[in-house]
mmCIF file of C-alpha atoms in Angstrom:
data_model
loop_
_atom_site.group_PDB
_atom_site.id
_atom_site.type_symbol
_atom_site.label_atom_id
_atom_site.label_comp_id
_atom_site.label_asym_id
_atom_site.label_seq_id
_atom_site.Cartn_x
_atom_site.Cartn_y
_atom_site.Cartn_z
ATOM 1 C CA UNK A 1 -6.187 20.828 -14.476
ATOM 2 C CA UNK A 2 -5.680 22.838 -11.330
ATOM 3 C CA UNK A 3 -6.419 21.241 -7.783
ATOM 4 C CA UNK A 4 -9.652 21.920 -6.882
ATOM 5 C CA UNK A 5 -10.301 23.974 -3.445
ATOM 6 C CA UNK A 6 -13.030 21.742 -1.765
ATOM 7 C CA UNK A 7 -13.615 22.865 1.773
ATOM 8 C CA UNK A 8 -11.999 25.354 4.404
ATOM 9 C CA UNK A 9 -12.505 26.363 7.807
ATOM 10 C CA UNK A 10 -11.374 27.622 10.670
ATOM 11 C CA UNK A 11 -11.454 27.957 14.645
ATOM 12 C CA UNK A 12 -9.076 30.966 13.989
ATOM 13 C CA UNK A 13 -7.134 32.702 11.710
ATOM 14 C CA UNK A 14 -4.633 30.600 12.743
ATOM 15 C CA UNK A 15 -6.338 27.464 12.231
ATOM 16 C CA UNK A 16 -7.209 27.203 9.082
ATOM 17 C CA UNK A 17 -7.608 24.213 7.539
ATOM 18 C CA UNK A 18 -8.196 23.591 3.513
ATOM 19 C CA UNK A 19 -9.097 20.136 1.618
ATOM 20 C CA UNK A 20 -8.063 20.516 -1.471
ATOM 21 C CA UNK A 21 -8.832 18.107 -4.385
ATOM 22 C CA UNK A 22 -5.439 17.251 -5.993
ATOM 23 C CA UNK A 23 -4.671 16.409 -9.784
ATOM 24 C CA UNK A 24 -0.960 16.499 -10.120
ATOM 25 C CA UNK A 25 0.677 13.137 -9.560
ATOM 26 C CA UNK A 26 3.785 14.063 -8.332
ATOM 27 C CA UNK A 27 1.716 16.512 -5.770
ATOM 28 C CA UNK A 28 -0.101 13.536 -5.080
ATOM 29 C CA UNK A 29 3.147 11.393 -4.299
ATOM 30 C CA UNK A 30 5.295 13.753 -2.019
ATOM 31 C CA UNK A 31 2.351 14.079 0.014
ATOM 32 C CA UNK A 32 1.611 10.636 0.474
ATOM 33 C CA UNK A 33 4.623 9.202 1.466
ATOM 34 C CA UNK A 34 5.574 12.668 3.398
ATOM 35 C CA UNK A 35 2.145 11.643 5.307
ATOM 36 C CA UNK A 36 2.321 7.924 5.234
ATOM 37 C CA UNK A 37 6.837 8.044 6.397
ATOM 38 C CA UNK A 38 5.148 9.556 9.627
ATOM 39 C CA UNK A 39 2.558 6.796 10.179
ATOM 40 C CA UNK A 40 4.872 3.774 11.157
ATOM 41 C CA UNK A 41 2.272 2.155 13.384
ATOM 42 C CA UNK A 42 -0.169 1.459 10.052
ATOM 43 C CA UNK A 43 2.143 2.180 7.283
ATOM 44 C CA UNK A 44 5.239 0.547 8.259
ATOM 45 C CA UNK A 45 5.919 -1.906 6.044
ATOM 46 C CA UNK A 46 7.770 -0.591 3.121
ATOM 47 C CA UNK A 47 6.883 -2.454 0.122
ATOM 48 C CA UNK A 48 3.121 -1.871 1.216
ATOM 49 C CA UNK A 49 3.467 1.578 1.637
ATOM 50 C CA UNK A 50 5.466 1.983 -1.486
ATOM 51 C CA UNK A 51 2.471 0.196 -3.226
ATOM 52 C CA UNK A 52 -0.002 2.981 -1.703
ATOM 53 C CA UNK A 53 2.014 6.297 -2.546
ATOM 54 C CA UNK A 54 2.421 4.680 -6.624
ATOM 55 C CA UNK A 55 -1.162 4.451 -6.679
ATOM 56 C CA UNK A 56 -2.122 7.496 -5.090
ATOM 57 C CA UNK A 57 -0.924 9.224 -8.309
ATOM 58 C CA UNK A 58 -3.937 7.509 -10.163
ATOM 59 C CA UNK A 59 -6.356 7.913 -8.062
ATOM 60 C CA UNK A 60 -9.253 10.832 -6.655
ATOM 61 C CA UNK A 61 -7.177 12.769 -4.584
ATOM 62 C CA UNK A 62 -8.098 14.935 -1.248
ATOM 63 C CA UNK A 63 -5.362 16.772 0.601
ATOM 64 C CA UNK A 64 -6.039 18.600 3.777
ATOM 65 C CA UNK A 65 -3.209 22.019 4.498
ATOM 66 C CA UNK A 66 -2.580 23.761 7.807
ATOM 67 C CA UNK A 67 -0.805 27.256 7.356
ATOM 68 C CA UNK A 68 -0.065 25.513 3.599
ATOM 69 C CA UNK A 69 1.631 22.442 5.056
ATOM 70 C CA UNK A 70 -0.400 19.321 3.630
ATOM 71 C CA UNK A 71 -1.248 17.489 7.167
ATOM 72 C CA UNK A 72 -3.310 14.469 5.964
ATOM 73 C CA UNK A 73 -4.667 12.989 2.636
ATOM 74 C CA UNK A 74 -7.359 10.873 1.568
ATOM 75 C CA UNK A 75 -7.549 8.577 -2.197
ATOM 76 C CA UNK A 76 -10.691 6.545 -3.345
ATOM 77 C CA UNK A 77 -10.681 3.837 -5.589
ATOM 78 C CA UNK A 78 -13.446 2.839 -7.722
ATOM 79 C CA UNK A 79 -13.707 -1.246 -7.046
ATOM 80 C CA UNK A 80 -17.144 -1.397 -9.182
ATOM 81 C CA UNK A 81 -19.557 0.174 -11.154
ATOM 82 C CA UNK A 82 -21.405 1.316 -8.151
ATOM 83 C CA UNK A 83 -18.759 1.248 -5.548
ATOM 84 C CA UNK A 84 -15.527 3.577 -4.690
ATOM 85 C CA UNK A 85 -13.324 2.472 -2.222
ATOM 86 C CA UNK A 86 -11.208 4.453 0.313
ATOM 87 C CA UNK A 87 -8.171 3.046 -0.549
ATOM 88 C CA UNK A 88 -5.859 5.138 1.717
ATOM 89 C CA UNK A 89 -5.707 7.913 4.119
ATOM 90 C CA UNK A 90 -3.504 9.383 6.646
ATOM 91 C CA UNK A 91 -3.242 12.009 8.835
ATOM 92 C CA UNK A 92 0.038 13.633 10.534
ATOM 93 C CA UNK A 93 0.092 12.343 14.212
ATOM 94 C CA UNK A 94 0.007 15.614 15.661
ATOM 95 C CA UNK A 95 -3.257 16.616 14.018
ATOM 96 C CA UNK A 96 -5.251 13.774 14.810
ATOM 97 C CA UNK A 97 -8.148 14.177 16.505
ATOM 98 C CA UNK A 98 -9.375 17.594 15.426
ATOM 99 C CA UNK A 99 -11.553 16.723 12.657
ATOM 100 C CA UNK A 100 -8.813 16.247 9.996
ATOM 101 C CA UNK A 101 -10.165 12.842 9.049
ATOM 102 C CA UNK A 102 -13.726 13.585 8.837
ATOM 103 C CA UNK A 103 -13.308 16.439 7.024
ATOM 104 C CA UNK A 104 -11.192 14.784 4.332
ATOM 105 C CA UNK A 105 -13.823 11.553 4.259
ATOM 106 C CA UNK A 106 -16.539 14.563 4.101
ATOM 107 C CA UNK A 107 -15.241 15.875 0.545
ATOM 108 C CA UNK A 108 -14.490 12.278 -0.639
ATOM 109 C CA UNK A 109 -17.937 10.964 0.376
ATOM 110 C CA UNK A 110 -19.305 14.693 -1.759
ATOM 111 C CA UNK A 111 -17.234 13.652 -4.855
ATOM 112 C CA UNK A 112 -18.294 9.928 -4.434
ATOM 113 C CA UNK A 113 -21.854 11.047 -4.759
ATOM 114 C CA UNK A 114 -21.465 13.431 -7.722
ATOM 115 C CA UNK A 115 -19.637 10.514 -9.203
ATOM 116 C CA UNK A 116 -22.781 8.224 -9.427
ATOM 117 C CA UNK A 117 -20.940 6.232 -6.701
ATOM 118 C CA UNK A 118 -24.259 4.182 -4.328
ATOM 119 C CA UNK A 119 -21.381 2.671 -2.058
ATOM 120 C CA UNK A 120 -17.989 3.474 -0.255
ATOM 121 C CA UNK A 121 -16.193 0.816 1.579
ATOM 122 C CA UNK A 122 -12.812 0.491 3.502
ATOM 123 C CA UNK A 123 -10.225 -2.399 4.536
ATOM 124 C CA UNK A 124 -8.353 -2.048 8.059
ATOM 125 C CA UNK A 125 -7.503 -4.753 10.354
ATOM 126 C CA UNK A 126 -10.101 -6.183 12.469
ATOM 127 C CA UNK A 127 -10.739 -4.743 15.774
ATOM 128 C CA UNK A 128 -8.985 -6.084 18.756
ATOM 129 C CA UNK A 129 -5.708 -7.354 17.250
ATOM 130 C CA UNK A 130 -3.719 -3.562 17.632
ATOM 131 C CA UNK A 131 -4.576 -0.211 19.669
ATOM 132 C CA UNK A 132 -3.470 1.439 16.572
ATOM 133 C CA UNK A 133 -6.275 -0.234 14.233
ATOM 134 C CA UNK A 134 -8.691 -0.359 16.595
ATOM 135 C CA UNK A 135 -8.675 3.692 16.878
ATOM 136 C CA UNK A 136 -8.954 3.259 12.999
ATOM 137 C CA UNK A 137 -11.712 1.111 13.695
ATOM 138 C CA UNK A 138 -13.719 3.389 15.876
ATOM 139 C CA UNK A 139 -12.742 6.448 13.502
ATOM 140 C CA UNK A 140 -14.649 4.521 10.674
ATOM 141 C CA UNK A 141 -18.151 3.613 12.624
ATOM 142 C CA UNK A 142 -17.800 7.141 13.929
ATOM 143 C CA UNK A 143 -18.562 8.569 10.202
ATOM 144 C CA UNK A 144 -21.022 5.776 9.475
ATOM 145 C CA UNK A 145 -19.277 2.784 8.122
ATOM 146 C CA UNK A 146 -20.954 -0.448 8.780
ATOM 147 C CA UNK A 147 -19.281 -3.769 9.499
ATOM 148 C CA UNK A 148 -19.406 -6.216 6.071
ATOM 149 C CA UNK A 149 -17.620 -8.709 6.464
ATOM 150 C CA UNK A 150 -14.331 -9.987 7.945
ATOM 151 C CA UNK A 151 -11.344 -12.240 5.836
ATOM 152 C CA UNK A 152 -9.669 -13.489 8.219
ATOM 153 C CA UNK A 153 -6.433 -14.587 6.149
ATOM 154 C CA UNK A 154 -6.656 -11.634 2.854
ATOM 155 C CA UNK A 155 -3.542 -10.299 4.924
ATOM 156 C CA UNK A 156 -2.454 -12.568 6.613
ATOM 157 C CA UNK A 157 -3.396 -14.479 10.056
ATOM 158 C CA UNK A 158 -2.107 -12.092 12.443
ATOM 159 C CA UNK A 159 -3.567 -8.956 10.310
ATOM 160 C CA UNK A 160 -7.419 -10.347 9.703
ATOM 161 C CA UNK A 161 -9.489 -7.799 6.996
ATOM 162 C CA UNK A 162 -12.428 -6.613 8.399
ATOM 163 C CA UNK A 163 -14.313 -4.632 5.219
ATOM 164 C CA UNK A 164 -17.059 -2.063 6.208
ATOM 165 C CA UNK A 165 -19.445 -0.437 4.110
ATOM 166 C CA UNK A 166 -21.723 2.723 3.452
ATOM 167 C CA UNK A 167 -24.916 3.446 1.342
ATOM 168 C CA UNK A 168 -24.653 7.126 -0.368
ATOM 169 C CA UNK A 169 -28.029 6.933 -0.874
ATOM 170 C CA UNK A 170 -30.762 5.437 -3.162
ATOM 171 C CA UNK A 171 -30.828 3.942 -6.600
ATOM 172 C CA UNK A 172 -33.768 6.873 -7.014
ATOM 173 C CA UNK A 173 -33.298 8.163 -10.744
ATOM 174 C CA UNK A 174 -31.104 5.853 -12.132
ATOM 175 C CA UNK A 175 -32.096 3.454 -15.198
ATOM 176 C CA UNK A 176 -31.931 -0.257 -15.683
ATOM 177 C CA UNK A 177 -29.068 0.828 -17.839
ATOM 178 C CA UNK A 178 -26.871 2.173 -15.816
ATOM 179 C CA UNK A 179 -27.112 -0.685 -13.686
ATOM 180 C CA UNK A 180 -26.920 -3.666 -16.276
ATOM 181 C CA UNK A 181 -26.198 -4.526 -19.655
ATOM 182 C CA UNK A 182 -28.491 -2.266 -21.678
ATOM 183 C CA UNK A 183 -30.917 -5.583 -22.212
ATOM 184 C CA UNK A 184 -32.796 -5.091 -19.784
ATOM 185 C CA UNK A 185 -30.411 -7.450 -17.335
ATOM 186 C CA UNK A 186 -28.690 -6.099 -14.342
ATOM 187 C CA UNK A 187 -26.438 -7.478 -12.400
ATOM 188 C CA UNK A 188 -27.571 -6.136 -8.858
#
């Protein structure tokens, strides 16, 4: 299947910046560890970051390009019947800050609701351990994750989980069915 143009805009002609929706694993790959090789202060342990480019392969896809240069990248994870999770996402150092991030979450969050997806949630390190993850931190509240819950030793001591959440809306329209077993018993 060809990738899948999502969004694009631009401050100039310059400036534009595309999120594209990628199938191809090997596409998927290069750009993740190109992106995630230039991210040493979150991705710098090897085997972990290893782990995160071979599943990016499998996984919903969102690339962002600047003058056709893939700058940052974004894969969900479905964790549940009802719940995707943003597994991984990275943007290129010198494009942080200018919307990059929420512009990638913004066509994730779109394909998690088309998906039949009622919840997102993301794992980072708990706030006030590292600058570096407490940015992250702030970046997720800023786009309307909500605190869950925190485990402390997931990681390990020194790296505590801290999980946050987000509703994509109501269970309007959907039937017992989709939701349970098909006998009338759900597991919600």
């Amino acid at each position: 299947m060809k990738d899948k143009k999502v969004h694009s805009f631009a401050d100039t002609d310059e400036k534009q910046l595309i999120i594209r929706q990628e199938e191809a694993s090997e596409v998927k790959s290069r750009i993740a560890r190109s992106i995630l090789e230039a991210l040493p202060e979150w991705f710098g342990i090897r085997e972990s970051r290893e782990e995160y480019i071979r599943d990016s392969a499998d996984q919903p896809f969102f690339a962002a390009y600047s003058q056709n240069r893939p700058v940052g990248f974004l894969c969900l994870k479905k964790t549940g019947r009802a719940t995707a999770e943003l597994a991984v996402m990275g943007v290129l150092p010198e494009y942080h800050r200018q919307g990059i991030g929420k512009a990638l979450f913004e066509a994730a969050r779109v394909y998690a609701v088309r998906s039949g997806f009622l919840f997102l949630q993301v794992k980072t390190v708990e706030m006030g351990h590292y600058e570096s993850y407490d940015r992250t931190n702030r970046f997720y509240q800023s786009i309307g994750f909500q605190e869950f819950e925190v485990f402390p030793g997931l990681w390990d001591e020194a790296n505590p989980c801290q999980i946050y959440v987000m509703g994509l809306g109501g269970a309007a329209g959907r039937t017992e069915e989709q939701y349970g077993d098909g006998n009338g018993k759900t597991d919600l």
